[in-house]
CSV table of C-alpha atoms in Angstrom, one decimal:
chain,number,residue,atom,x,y,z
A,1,UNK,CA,14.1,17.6,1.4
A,2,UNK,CA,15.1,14.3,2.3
A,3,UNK,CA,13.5,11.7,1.4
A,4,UNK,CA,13.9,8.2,1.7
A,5,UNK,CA,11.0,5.7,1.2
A,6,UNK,CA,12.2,1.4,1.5
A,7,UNK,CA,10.1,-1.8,1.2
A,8,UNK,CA,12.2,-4.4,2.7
A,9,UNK,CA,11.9,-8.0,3.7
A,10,UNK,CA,15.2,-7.2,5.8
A,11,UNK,CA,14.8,-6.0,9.2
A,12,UNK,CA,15.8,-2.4,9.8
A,13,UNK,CA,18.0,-0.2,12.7
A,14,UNK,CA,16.3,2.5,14.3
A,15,UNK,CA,19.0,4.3,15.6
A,16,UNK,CA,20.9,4.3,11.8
A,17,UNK,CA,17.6,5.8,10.3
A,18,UNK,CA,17.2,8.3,13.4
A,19,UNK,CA,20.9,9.6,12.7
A,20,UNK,CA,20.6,9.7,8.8
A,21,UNK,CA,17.7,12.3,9.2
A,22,UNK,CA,19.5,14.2,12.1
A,23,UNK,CA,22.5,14.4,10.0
A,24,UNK,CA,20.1,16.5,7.2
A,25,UNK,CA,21.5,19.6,8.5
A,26,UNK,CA,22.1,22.0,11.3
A,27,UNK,CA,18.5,23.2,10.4
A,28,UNK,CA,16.7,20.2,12.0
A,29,UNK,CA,15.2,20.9,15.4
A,30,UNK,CA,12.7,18.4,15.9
A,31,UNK,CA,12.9,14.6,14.8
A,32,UNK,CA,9.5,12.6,15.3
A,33,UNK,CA,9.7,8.6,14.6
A,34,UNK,CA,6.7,5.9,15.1
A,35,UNK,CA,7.8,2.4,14.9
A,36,UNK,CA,5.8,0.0,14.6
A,37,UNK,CA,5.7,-3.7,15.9
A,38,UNK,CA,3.4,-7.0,15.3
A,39,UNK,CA,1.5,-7.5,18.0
A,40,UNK,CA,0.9,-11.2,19.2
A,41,UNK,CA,-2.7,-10.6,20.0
A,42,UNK,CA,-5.8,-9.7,17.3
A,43,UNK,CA,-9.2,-8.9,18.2
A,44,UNK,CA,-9.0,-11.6,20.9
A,45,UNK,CA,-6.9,-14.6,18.7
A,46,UNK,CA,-3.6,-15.8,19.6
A,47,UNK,CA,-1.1,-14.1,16.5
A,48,UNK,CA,1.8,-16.4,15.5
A,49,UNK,CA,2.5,-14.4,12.8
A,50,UNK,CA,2.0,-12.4,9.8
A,51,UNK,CA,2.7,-12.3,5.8
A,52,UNK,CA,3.0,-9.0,4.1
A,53,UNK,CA,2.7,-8.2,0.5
A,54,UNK,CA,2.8,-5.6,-1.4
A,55,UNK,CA,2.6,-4.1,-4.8
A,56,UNK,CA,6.3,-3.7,-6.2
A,57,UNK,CA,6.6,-0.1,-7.5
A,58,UNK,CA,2.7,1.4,-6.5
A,59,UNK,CA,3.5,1.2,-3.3
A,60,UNK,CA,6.8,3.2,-3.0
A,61,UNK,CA,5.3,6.0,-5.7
A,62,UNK,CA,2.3,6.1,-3.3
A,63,UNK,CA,4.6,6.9,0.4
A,64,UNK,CA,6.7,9.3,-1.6
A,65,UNK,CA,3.3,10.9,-2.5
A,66,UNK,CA,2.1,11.3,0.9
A,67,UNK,CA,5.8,12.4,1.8
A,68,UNK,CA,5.2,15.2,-1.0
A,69,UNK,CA,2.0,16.0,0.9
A,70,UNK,CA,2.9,16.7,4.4
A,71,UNK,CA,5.7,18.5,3.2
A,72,UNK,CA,2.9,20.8,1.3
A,73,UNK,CA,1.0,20.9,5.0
A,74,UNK,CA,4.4,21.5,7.3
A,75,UNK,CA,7.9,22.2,7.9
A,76,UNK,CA,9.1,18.9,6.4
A,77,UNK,CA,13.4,18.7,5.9
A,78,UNK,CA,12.9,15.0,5.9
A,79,UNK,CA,11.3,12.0,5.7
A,80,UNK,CA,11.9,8.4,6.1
A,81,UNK,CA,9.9,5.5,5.4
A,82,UNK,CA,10.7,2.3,5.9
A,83,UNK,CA,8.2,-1.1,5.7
A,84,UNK,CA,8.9,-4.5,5.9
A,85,UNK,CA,6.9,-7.4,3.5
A,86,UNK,CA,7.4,-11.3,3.9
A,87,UNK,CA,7.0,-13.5,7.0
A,88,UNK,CA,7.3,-11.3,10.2
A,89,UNK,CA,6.1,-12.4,14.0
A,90,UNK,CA,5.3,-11.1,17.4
A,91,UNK,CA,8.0,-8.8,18.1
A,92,UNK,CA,9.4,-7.7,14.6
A,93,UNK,CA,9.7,-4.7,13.6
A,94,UNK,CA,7.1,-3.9,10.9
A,95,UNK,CA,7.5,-0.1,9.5
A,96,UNK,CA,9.3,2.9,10.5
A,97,UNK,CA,8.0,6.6,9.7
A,98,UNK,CA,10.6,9.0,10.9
A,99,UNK,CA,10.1,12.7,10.2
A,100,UNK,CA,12.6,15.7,10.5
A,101,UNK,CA,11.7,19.4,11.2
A,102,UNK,CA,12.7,22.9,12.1
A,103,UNK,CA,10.2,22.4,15.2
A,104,UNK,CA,8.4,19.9,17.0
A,105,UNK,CA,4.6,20.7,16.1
A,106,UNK,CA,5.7,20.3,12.3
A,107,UNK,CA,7.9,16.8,13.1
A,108,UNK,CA,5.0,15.3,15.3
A,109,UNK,CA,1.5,16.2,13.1
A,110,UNK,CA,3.7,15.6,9.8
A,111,UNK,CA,4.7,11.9,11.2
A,112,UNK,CA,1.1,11.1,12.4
A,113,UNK,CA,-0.3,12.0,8.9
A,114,UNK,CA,2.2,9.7,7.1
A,115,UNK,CA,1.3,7.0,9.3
A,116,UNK,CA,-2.6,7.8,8.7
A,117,UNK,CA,-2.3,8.0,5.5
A,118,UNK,CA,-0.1,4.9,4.7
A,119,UNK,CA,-2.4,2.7,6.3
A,120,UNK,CA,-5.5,3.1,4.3
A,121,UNK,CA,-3.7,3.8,0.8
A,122,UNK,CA,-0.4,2.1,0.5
A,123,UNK,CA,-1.0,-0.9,-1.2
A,124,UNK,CA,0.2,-3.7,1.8
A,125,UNK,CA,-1.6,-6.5,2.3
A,126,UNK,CA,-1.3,-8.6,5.7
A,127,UNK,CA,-2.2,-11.9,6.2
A,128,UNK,CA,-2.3,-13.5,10.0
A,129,UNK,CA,-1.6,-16.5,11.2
A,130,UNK,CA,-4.0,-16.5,14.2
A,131,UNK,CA,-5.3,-20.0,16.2
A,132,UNK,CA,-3.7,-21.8,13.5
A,133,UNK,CA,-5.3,-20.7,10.7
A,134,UNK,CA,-4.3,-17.9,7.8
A,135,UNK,CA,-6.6,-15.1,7.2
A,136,UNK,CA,-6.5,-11.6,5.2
A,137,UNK,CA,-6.8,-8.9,7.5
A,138,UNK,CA,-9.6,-6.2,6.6
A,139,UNK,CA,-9.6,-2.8,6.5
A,140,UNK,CA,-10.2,-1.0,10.5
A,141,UNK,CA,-12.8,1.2,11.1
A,142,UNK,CA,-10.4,3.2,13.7
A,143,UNK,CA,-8.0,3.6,10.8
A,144,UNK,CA,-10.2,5.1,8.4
A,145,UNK,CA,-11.1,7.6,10.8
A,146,UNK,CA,-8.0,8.1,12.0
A,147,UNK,CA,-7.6,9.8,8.4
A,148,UNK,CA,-10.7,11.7,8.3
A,149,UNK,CA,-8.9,14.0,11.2
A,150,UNK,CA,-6.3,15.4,8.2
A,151,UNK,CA,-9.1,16.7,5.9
A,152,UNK,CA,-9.1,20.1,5.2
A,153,UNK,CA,-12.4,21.6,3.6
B,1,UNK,CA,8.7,-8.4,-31.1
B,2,UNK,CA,6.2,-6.7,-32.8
B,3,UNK,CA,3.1,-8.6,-31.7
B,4,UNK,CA,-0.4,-7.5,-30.9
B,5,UNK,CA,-1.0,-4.6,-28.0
B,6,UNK,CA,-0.9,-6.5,-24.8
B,7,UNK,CA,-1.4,-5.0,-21.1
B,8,UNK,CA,-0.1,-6.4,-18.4
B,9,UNK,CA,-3.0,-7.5,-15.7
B,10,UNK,CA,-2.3,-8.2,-11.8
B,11,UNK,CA,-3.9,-9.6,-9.2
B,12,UNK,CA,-2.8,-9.0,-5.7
B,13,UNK,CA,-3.8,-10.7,-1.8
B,14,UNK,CA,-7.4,-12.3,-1.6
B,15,UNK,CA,-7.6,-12.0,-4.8
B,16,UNK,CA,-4.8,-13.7,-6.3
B,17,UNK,CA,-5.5,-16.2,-4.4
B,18,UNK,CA,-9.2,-16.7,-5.1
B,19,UNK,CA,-8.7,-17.1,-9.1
B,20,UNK,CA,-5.3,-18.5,-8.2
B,21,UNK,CA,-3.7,-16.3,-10.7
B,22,UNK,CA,-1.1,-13.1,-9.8
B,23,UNK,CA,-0.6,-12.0,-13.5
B,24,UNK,CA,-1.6,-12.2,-17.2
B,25,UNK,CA,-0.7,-10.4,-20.3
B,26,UNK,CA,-4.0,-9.7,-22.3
B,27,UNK,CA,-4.3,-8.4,-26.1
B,28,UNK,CA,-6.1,-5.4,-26.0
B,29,UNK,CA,-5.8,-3.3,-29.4
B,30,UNK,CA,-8.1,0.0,-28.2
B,31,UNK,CA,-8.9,1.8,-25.3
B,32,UNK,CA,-11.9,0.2,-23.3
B,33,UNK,CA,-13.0,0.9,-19.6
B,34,UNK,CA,-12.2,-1.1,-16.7
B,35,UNK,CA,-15.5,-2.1,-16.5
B,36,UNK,CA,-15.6,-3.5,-20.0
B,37,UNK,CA,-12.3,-5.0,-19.5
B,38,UNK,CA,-13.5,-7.0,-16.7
B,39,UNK,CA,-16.1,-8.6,-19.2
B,40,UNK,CA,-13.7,-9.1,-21.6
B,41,UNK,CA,-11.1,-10.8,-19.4
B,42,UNK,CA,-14.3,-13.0,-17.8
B,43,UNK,CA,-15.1,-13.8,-21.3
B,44,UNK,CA,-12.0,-14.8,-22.7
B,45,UNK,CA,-9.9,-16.4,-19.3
B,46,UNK,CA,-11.2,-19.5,-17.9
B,47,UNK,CA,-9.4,-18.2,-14.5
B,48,UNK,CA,-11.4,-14.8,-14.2
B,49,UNK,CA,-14.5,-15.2,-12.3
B,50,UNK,CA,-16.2,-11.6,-13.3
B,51,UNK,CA,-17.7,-11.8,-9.9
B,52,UNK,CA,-14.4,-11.8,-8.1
B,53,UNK,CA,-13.5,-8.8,-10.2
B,54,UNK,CA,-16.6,-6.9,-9.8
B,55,UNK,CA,-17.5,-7.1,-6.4
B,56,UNK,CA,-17.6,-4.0,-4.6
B,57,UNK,CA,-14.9,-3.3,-2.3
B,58,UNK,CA,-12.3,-4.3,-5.2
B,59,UNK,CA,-9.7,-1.4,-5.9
B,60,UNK,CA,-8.5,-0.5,-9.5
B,61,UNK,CA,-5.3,0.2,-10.6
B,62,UNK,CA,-3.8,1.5,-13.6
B,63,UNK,CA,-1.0,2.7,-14.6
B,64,UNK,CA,-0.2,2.3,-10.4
B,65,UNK,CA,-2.6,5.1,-9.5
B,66,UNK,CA,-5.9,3.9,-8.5
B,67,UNK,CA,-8.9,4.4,-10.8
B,68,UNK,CA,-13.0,4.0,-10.8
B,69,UNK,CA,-14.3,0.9,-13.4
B,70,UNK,CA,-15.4,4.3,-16.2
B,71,UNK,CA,-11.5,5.1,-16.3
B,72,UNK,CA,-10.6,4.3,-19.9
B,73,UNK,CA,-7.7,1.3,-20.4
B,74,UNK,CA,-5.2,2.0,-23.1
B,75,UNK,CA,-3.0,-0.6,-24.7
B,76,UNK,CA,0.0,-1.0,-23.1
B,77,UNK,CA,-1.7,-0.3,-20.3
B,78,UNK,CA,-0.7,-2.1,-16.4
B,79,UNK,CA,-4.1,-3.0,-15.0
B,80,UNK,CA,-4.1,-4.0,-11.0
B,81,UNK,CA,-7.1,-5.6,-8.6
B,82,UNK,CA,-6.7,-5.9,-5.2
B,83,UNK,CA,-8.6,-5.4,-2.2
B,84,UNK,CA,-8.5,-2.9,0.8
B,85,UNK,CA,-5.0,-2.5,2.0
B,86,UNK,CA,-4.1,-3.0,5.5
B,87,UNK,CA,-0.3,-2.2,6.0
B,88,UNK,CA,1.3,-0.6,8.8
């Protein structure tokens, strides 16, 4: 398996990620990606932007945990993960979760549970620059359940 | 360097910021839990408010794998608080 897992205050090209896990091998049928973006609006405030930090060395053990994980759960040949830290703003580019499998099913569920599962155990912290004033963001409702969908009993 | 047992204590986010501290090495010479460690380090550092430390949605670290306050510190030990994470 593949598997490539980045924290980065660089910016990133999604097309060079894209082809690194297509080029895996003739095996890959399916390639799922989620990028996402800051957004310039939070829960009603004006977003100018955003500082992310993270913990150096946790954090990269923890995504190529969750990696190790969905490739447990499905078809996983493999797996990118890419997320920025440092000063970003509406419009940037903020992580990238790329996932490739034999089929689709495996590629899409796989990619959603990376996602899921980054974003209430990876160890980022965002602050936002909103109306002119800094503030540290806190944990979403909507995210922790988006998790609880991935349990299995 | 053959000094005392240290462990290396960090402080990430919120948190850094509210006892305006990101990291300390601390002598610690036998195993203690988190808990007790947070007395210790309240006791002994003018910078550690125990009340920071020990509020309740704080997360643990050690050794980079996150722990409950009963999880035994050893020397040499790397000892992490932070709160919830919001990345993505």
């Amino acid at each position: 398996m593949l598997k490539k897992v980045t924290v980065q205050t660089a910016d990133f090209d999604v097309g060079k990620e894209t082809a690194l896990l297509t080029s895996i091998s003739k095996e890959v049928g399916g390639i799922n990606t989620f990028l996402g973006t800051v957004r310039d609006v939070n829960e009603g405030d004006r977003v100018t932007g955003l500082r992310l930090e993270h913990y150096p060395g946790m954090t990269e053990k923890q995504i190529g945990s969750i990696i190790d994980r969905a490739a447990v759960r499905w078809n996983v040949l493999g797996a990118v993960v890419i997320h920025r830290v440092g000063d970003l703003f509406p419009g940037d580019k903020i992580v990238f979760v790329g996932v490739a499998s034999r089929h689709r099913g495996d590629a899409y569920q796989a990619c959603e549970y990376v996602m899921d599962s980054l974003k209430t155990e990876a160890t980022f912290w965002k602050k936002e620059i909103a109306e002119g004033e800094a503030r540290w963001l806190t944990t979403r409702q909507t995210d922790v359940d988006a998790l609880s969908k991935w349990q299995t009993d | 360097m053959t000094g005392r047992p240290m462990i290396k204590v960090l402080f990430f986010a919120s948190l850094k910021e509210k006892l305006s501290l990101d990291a300390l090495e601390f002598p610690l010479s036998e195993s203690i839990t988190v808990a007790q460690l947070i007395d210790e380090l309240a006791r002994r550092e003018a910078s550690i408010s125990r009340e920071v430390l020990s509020a309740d949605d704080v997360l643990i670290a050690v050794d980079q794998t996150v722990v409950t306050s009963d999880f035994l510190v050893r020397p040499g030990s790397e000892v992490a608080f932070f709160p919830p994470v919001t990345g993505g």
